[in-house]
């Protein structure tokens, strides 16, 4: 491998001069600058990234980011928010658990061996004992689960409130048989969204009917087909997320029913591209995903630097109403 020292020797200048030229700095004659740049190009010189990091005066932090499904648009946007906040002085080690709890626990426990200075866990189903264990040696940020530990920050969305508002909206728009297609019960956000749905149904003296389905399009599609084929009375569906809602809409269309005239649908996450892509456009509970990622990274970096004053940051969701949930009304 060609080094700065090799180029310096061949051009009869100091190593520091070569370094400054390759970084676009320093004063040197145009002829010598061109000679150095051309030689570096001819010899396929590649900078030693690790040496650069060691030479920096600014400390480089390494953050581990564990998500359950990077293909899911929610976690892709979450990752973008983390990366935007971290900038060039932080390295991010992205790990996908593929929604396997066993794999997730191994990734968390192995985080220290990966050399990370802090860890962001983008999944609320994480075991409390593991958070206690890992936070004893590195700072941890956890999404959608509230902790009161000295080395942990919680990034929390009010999922109960979001689900309650979505269900109430369906009822106030004429739905009397609203069902909920939710996620698995080991996920804290699934539990809180179910609780919000039930609270709204009981407030209007309606009977809650809910199903544990999952988190992707096929989960919504297959389960909604089964529900419709069984002849269940349904005129509104509140879904765990936008992907499930899109699957639900596909099943409704295949049964020759119209959205929202026959069945109104509301999702959760408000992925604008997905919500506007389907017909009719999907109403959804908005959570500021990228901003949540930014705040998680900011608070974790503060923890890494010894600032433990902030323990939690709570976001409030809001319902974005589109055509899929309006039985004859106008978009607000």
Short mmCIF file of C-alpha atoms in Angstrom, two decimals:
data_model
loop_
_atom_site.label_atom_id
_atom_site.label_comp_id
_atom_site.label_asym_id
_atom_site.label_seq_id
_atom_site.Cartn_x
_atom_site.Cartn_y
_atom_site.Cartn_z
CA UNK A 1 0.00 0.00 0.00
CA UNK A 2 1.29 3.44 -0.96
CA UNK A 3 1.76 5.80 2.00
CA UNK A 4 2.16 9.56 2.43
CA UNK A 5 5.79 8.90 3.20
CA UNK A 6 6.28 7.21 -0.19
CA UNK A 7 4.74 10.16 -2.05
CA UNK A 8 6.78 12.65 0.00
CA UNK A 9 10.02 10.86 -0.83
CA UNK A 10 9.25 10.73 -4.55
CA UNK A 11 8.30 14.42 -4.73
CA UNK A 12 11.08 15.69 -2.39
CA UNK A 13 8.74 17.32 0.12
CA UNK A 14 7.73 16.61 3.72
CA UNK A 15 4.98 14.20 4.70
CA UNK A 16 3.02 17.11 6.22
CA UNK A 17 3.18 18.97 2.89
CA UNK A 18 1.77 15.95 1.03
CA UNK A 19 -0.97 15.63 3.64
CA UNK A 20 -1.96 19.29 3.32
CA UNK A 21 -2.06 19.11 -0.49
CA UNK A 22 -4.23 15.98 -0.49
CA UNK A 23 -6.59 17.67 1.96
CA UNK A 24 -6.74 20.88 -0.10
CA UNK A 25 -4.89 22.95 2.49
CA UNK A 26 -1.62 24.78 2.87
CA UNK A 27 0.51 26.91 0.57
CA UNK A 28 2.57 25.19 -2.13
CA UNK A 29 3.44 26.05 -5.71
CA UNK A 30 0.93 25.06 -8.38
CA UNK A 31 3.54 22.90 -10.09
CA UNK A 32 4.38 20.97 -6.92
CA UNK A 33 0.68 20.64 -6.03
CA UNK A 34 -0.07 19.09 -9.43
CA UNK A 35 2.95 16.80 -9.15
CA UNK A 36 1.76 15.46 -5.78
CA UNK A 37 -1.87 15.04 -6.88
CA UNK A 38 -0.94 13.31 -10.14
CA UNK A 39 1.46 10.94 -8.40
CA UNK A 40 -1.10 10.04 -5.75
CA UNK A 41 -3.62 9.30 -8.50
CA UNK A 42 -1.17 7.21 -10.52
CA UNK A 43 -0.19 5.16 -7.50
CA UNK A 44 -3.82 4.68 -6.37
CA UNK A 45 -3.16 6.24 -3.00
CA UNK A 46 -5.95 5.57 -0.48
CA UNK A 47 -6.12 7.50 2.82
CA UNK A 48 -5.83 5.47 6.03
CA UNK A 49 -9.21 6.19 7.60
CA UNK A 50 -8.31 4.79 11.00
CA UNK A 51 -5.14 6.83 11.14
CA UNK A 52 -7.20 9.94 10.39
CA UNK A 53 -9.50 9.17 13.27
CA UNK A 54 -6.58 8.68 15.65
CA UNK A 55 -5.11 11.99 14.49
CA UNK A 56 -8.32 13.95 15.06
CA UNK A 57 -8.48 16.13 18.15
CA UNK A 58 -12.24 15.61 18.29
CA UNK A 59 -13.21 12.36 19.95
CA UNK A 60 -14.98 9.90 17.65
CA UNK A 61 -17.88 8.11 19.33
CA UNK A 62 -19.26 4.80 18.11
CA UNK A 63 -22.98 4.14 18.58
CA UNK A 64 -24.73 0.81 18.12
CA UNK A 65 -28.24 0.98 16.65
CA UNK A 66 -30.42 -2.14 16.88
CA UNK A 67 -33.69 -2.23 14.91
CA UNK A 68 -36.12 -5.13 14.43
CA UNK A 69 -36.73 -4.68 10.71
CA UNK A 70 -34.70 -2.26 8.56
CA UNK A 71 -37.00 -2.95 5.58
CA UNK A 72 -39.90 -1.37 7.48
CA UNK A 73 -40.09 2.32 6.42
CA UNK A 74 -40.50 3.37 10.06
CA UNK A 75 -37.10 1.99 11.07
CA UNK A 76 -35.45 3.25 7.90
CA UNK A 77 -36.57 6.79 8.78
CA UNK A 78 -35.57 6.28 12.40
CA UNK A 79 -32.08 5.31 11.26
CA UNK A 80 -31.88 8.40 9.05
CA UNK A 81 -32.74 10.61 12.02
CA UNK A 82 -30.00 9.02 14.12
CA UNK A 83 -27.43 9.45 11.34
CA UNK A 84 -28.38 13.07 10.69
CA UNK A 85 -27.91 13.98 14.35
CA UNK A 86 -24.64 12.09 14.78
CA UNK A 87 -22.79 13.76 11.91
CA UNK A 88 -19.21 13.01 10.93
CA UNK A 89 -17.80 12.68 14.46
CA UNK A 90 -19.85 9.58 15.26
CA UNK A 91 -19.71 6.12 13.73
CA UNK A 92 -22.93 4.09 13.66
CA UNK A 93 -23.00 0.29 13.81
CA UNK A 94 -26.42 -0.71 12.43
CA UNK A 95 -27.75 -4.13 13.49
CA UNK A 96 -31.01 -5.76 12.33
CA UNK A 97 -32.57 -8.35 14.65
CA UNK A 98 -35.02 -9.55 11.93
CA UNK A 99 -37.74 -9.44 14.65
CA UNK A 100 -36.03 -12.34 16.42
CA UNK A 101 -36.05 -11.74 20.19
CA UNK A 102 -33.21 -14.23 20.69
CA UNK A 103 -31.05 -12.51 18.06
CA UNK A 104 -31.89 -9.09 19.51
CA UNK A 105 -30.76 -10.12 22.99
CA UNK A 106 -27.49 -11.48 21.61
CA UNK A 107 -26.85 -8.26 19.68
CA UNK A 108 -27.48 -6.19 22.81
CA UNK A 109 -25.23 -8.30 25.01
CA UNK A 110 -22.46 -8.32 22.37
CA UNK A 111 -22.61 -4.55 21.93
CA UNK A 112 -19.63 -3.92 24.21
CA UNK A 113 -17.48 -6.39 22.26
CA UNK A 114 -18.23 -4.38 19.11
CA UNK A 115 -16.51 -1.41 20.71
CA UNK A 116 -19.54 0.88 20.91
CA UNK A 117 -19.63 3.79 23.35
CA UNK A 118 -23.43 3.73 23.57
CA UNK A 119 -26.42 1.76 22.31
CA UNK A 120 -29.79 2.73 20.83
CA UNK A 121 -32.45 0.02 21.04
CA UNK A 122 -35.23 0.79 18.56
CA UNK A 123 -37.66 -1.77 19.93
CA UNK A 124 -39.82 -1.62 23.04
CA UNK A 125 -40.00 -5.39 23.59
CA UNK A 126 -36.47 -5.49 25.04
CA UNK A 127 -36.16 -7.37 28.34
CA UNK A 128 -35.75 -5.06 31.36
CA UNK A 129 -33.03 -7.26 32.85
CA UNK A 130 -30.93 -6.93 29.70
CA UNK A 131 -31.28 -3.12 29.75
CA UNK A 132 -30.15 -3.14 33.39
CA UNK A 133 -27.20 -5.38 32.54
CA UNK A 134 -26.00 -3.51 29.46
CA UNK A 135 -26.49 -0.04 30.95
CA UNK A 136 -24.14 -0.98 33.76
CA UNK A 137 -21.21 -0.59 31.35
CA UNK A 138 -22.44 1.61 28.45
CA UNK A 139 -25.14 4.30 28.08
CA UNK A 140 -28.39 3.11 26.49
CA UNK A 141 -31.31 4.82 24.74
CA UNK A 142 -34.54 2.81 24.44
CA UNK A 143 -37.59 3.60 22.34
CA UNK A 144 -41.17 3.52 23.63
CA UNK A 145 -40.44 2.12 27.07
CA UNK A 146 -40.00 4.22 30.19
CA UNK A 147 -37.00 3.54 32.44
CA UNK A 148 -35.70 5.21 35.58
CA UNK A 149 -32.06 4.14 35.51
CA UNK A 150 -28.91 6.29 35.80
CA UNK A 151 -27.42 5.28 32.45
CA UNK A 152 -30.61 5.01 30.34
CA UNK A 153 -32.71 7.53 28.41
CA UNK A 154 -36.21 6.74 27.14
CA UNK A 155 -37.66 8.08 23.88
CA UNK A 156 -41.40 7.64 24.29
CA UNK A 157 -44.37 8.22 22.01
CA UNK A 158 -47.81 8.41 23.65
CA UNK A 159 -49.13 5.35 21.80
CA UNK A 160 -52.21 5.13 24.02
CA UNK A 161 -53.28 8.64 23.05
CA UNK A 162 -52.62 8.02 19.34
CA UNK A 163 -54.67 4.82 19.29
CA UNK A 164 -57.47 6.38 21.33
CA UNK A 165 -57.76 9.31 18.90
CA UNK A 166 -57.69 7.06 15.84
CA UNK A 167 -60.47 4.84 17.20
CA UNK A 168 -62.53 7.81 18.38
CA UNK A 169 -62.21 9.35 14.92
CA UNK A 170 -63.62 6.19 13.30
CA UNK A 171 -66.53 6.09 15.73
CA UNK A 172 -67.34 9.79 15.30
CA UNK A 173 -67.38 9.23 11.53
CA UNK A 174 -70.16 6.69 11.83
CA UNK A 175 -68.40 3.37 12.55
CA UNK A 176 -70.11 1.14 15.12
CA UNK A 177 -68.18 -2.11 14.59
CA UNK A 178 -64.54 -1.05 14.80
CA UNK A 179 -61.97 -3.82 15.06
CA UNK A 180 -58.27 -3.52 15.89
CA UNK A 181 -55.59 -5.48 14.06
CA UNK A 182 -52.66 -5.25 16.46
CA UNK A 183 -49.10 -6.43 16.92
CA UNK A 184 -47.79 -9.15 19.20
CA UNK A 185 -48.14 -8.60 22.94
CA UNK A 186 -44.43 -8.74 23.82
CA UNK A 187 -44.08 -5.35 22.12
CA UNK A 188 -44.88 -2.51 24.51
CA UNK A 189 -46.21 -0.23 21.74
CA UNK A 190 -48.66 -2.95 20.69
CA UNK A 191 -49.99 -3.17 24.23
CA UNK A 192 -50.44 0.60 24.58
CA UNK A 193 -52.17 0.91 21.19
CA UNK A 194 -54.54 -1.89 22.14
CA UNK A 195 -55.29 -0.16 25.45
CA UNK A 196 -56.03 3.12 23.65
CA UNK A 197 -58.37 1.35 21.23
CA UNK A 198 -60.23 -0.38 24.06
CA UNK A 199 -60.57 2.88 26.02
CA UNK A 200 -62.20 4.66 23.08
CA UNK A 201 -64.57 1.76 22.38
CA UNK A 202 -65.69 1.59 26.00
CA UNK A 203 -66.16 5.36 26.16
CA UNK A 204 -68.74 5.04 23.39
CA UNK A 205 -70.18 1.85 24.95
CA UNK A 206 -69.07 -0.30 22.01
CA UNK A 207 -67.65 -3.82 22.21
CA UNK A 208 -63.89 -4.07 21.52
CA UNK A 209 -62.91 -6.77 19.02
CA UNK A 210 -59.19 -7.17 18.39
CA UNK A 211 -56.82 -9.58 16.71
CA UNK A 212 -53.09 -10.18 17.09
CA UNK A 213 -51.76 -10.19 13.53
CA UNK A 214 -48.25 -8.75 13.16
CA UNK A 215 -46.55 -5.83 11.44
CA UNK A 216 -46.35 -6.31 7.68
CA UNK A 217 -48.65 -6.08 4.66
CA UNK A 218 -49.25 -9.83 4.42
CA UNK A 219 -50.33 -9.94 8.09
CA UNK A 220 -53.00 -7.34 7.45
CA UNK A 221 -54.07 -8.88 4.15
CA UNK A 222 -54.38 -12.52 5.26
CA UNK A 223 -56.12 -11.73 8.54
CA UNK A 224 -58.57 -9.28 7.02
CA UNK A 225 -59.46 -11.84 4.34
CA UNK A 226 -60.16 -14.38 7.05
CA UNK A 227 -62.28 -11.93 9.06
CA UNK A 228 -64.36 -10.96 6.02
CA UNK A 229 -64.79 -14.56 4.86
CA UNK A 230 -66.15 -15.44 8.31
CA UNK A 231 -68.83 -12.79 7.87
CA UNK A 232 -67.80 -10.65 10.85
CA UNK A 233 -69.59 -7.31 11.23
CA UNK A 234 -66.94 -4.71 10.46
CA UNK A 235 -67.31 -1.10 9.35
CA UNK A 236 -64.03 0.30 10.69
CA UNK A 237 -60.48 -0.97 11.20
CA UNK A 238 -57.74 0.58 13.34
CA UNK A 239 -54.43 -1.01 12.36
CA UNK A 240 -51.14 -1.48 14.21
CA UNK A 241 -49.22 0.36 11.48
CA UNK A 242 -49.48 1.58 7.90
CA UNK A 243 -48.18 -1.68 6.41
CA UNK A 244 -50.91 -3.70 8.11
CA UNK A 245 -53.46 -1.09 6.98
CA UNK A 246 -52.36 -1.41 3.35
CA UNK A 247 -52.82 -5.19 3.56
CA UNK A 248 -56.28 -4.64 5.07
CA UNK A 249 -57.24 -2.29 2.24
CA UNK A 250 -56.15 -4.83 -0.35
CA UNK A 251 -58.34 -7.52 1.23
CA UNK A 252 -61.34 -5.17 1.45
CA UNK A 253 -61.01 -4.30 -2.24
CA UNK A 254 -60.78 -7.95 -3.24
CA UNK A 255 -64.09 -8.62 -1.47
CA UNK A 256 -65.75 -5.98 -3.63
CA UNK A 257 -66.26 -3.59 -0.73
CA UNK A 258 -65.57 0.14 -0.87
CA UNK A 259 -63.31 2.18 1.40
CA UNK A 260 -64.50 4.11 3.38
CA UNK A 261 -68.21 3.71 2.48
CA UNK A 262 -68.36 0.08 3.62
CA UNK A 263 -65.27 -0.11 5.84
CA UNK A 264 -63.15 2.82 7.03
CA UNK A 265 -59.44 2.27 7.75
CA UNK A 266 -56.83 4.06 9.87
CA UNK A 267 -53.14 3.16 10.13
CA UNK A 268 -50.31 4.22 12.44
CA UNK A 269 -46.91 5.84 11.63
CA UNK A 270 -48.05 8.14 8.81
CA UNK A 271 -45.46 7.18 6.24
CA UNK A 272 -46.56 9.89 3.80
CA UNK A 273 -45.33 8.16 0.64
CA UNK A 274 -47.21 4.95 1.51
CA UNK A 275 -50.31 6.75 2.74
CA UNK A 276 -50.61 8.85 -0.42
CA UNK A 277 -49.75 5.96 -2.74
CA UNK A 278 -52.79 3.82 -1.93
CA UNK A 279 -56.36 4.50 -3.09
CA UNK A 280 -58.04 6.07 -1.27
CA UNK A 281 -55.23 7.84 0.63
CA UNK A 282 -54.76 6.34 4.09
CA UNK A 283 -55.58 8.17 7.32
CA UNK A 284 -52.83 7.52 9.85
CA UNK A 285 -51.51 8.48 13.27
CA UNK A 286 -48.39 10.57 12.76
CA UNK A 287 -45.29 10.12 14.83
CA UNK A 288 -42.22 12.28 14.05
CA UNK A 289 -39.92 9.33 13.41
CA UNK A 290 -36.83 11.15 12.15
CA UNK A 291 -37.09 13.71 14.96
CA UNK A 292 -37.35 10.85 17.45
CA UNK A 293 -34.18 9.36 15.99
CA UNK A 294 -32.39 12.70 16.28
CA UNK A 295 -33.42 13.15 19.90
CA UNK A 296 -32.36 9.59 20.76
CA UNK A 297 -28.89 10.21 19.31
CA UNK A 298 -28.59 13.64 20.95
CA UNK A 299 -29.52 12.38 24.42
CA UNK A 300 -27.33 9.28 24.10
CA UNK A 301 -24.32 11.40 23.14
CA UNK A 302 -25.02 13.58 26.17
CA UNK A 303 -25.05 10.45 28.32
CA UNK A 304 -21.76 9.31 26.80
CA UNK A 305 -20.27 12.71 27.68
CA UNK A 306 -21.46 12.42 31.29
CA UNK A 307 -24.66 14.50 31.18
CA UNK A 308 -27.38 12.45 32.88
CA UNK A 309 -29.88 15.24 33.53
CA UNK A 310 -32.45 14.12 30.92
CA UNK A 311 -34.08 10.76 31.62
CA UNK A 312 -36.89 10.71 29.06
CA UNK A 313 -38.34 12.60 26.12
CA UNK A 314 -42.03 12.20 25.32
CA UNK A 315 -43.53 12.82 21.88
CA UNK A 316 -47.24 13.36 21.25
CA UNK A 317 -48.78 11.86 18.07
CA UNK A 318 -51.47 13.46 15.95
CA UNK A 319 -54.00 11.98 13.54
CA UNK A 320 -53.62 12.88 9.86
CA UNK A 321 -57.05 12.45 8.28
CA UNK A 322 -57.28 11.36 4.65
CA UNK A 323 -60.06 9.78 2.59
CA UNK A 324 -59.79 6.20 3.89
CA UNK A 325 -61.60 7.01 7.15
CA UNK A 326 -64.26 9.51 6.06
CA UNK A 327 -67.68 8.04 5.41
CA UNK A 328 -68.99 10.94 3.33
CA UNK A 329 -67.22 13.83 5.02
CA UNK A 330 -64.37 16.04 3.84
CA UNK A 331 -60.72 15.81 4.80
CA UNK A 332 -60.07 18.14 7.71
#
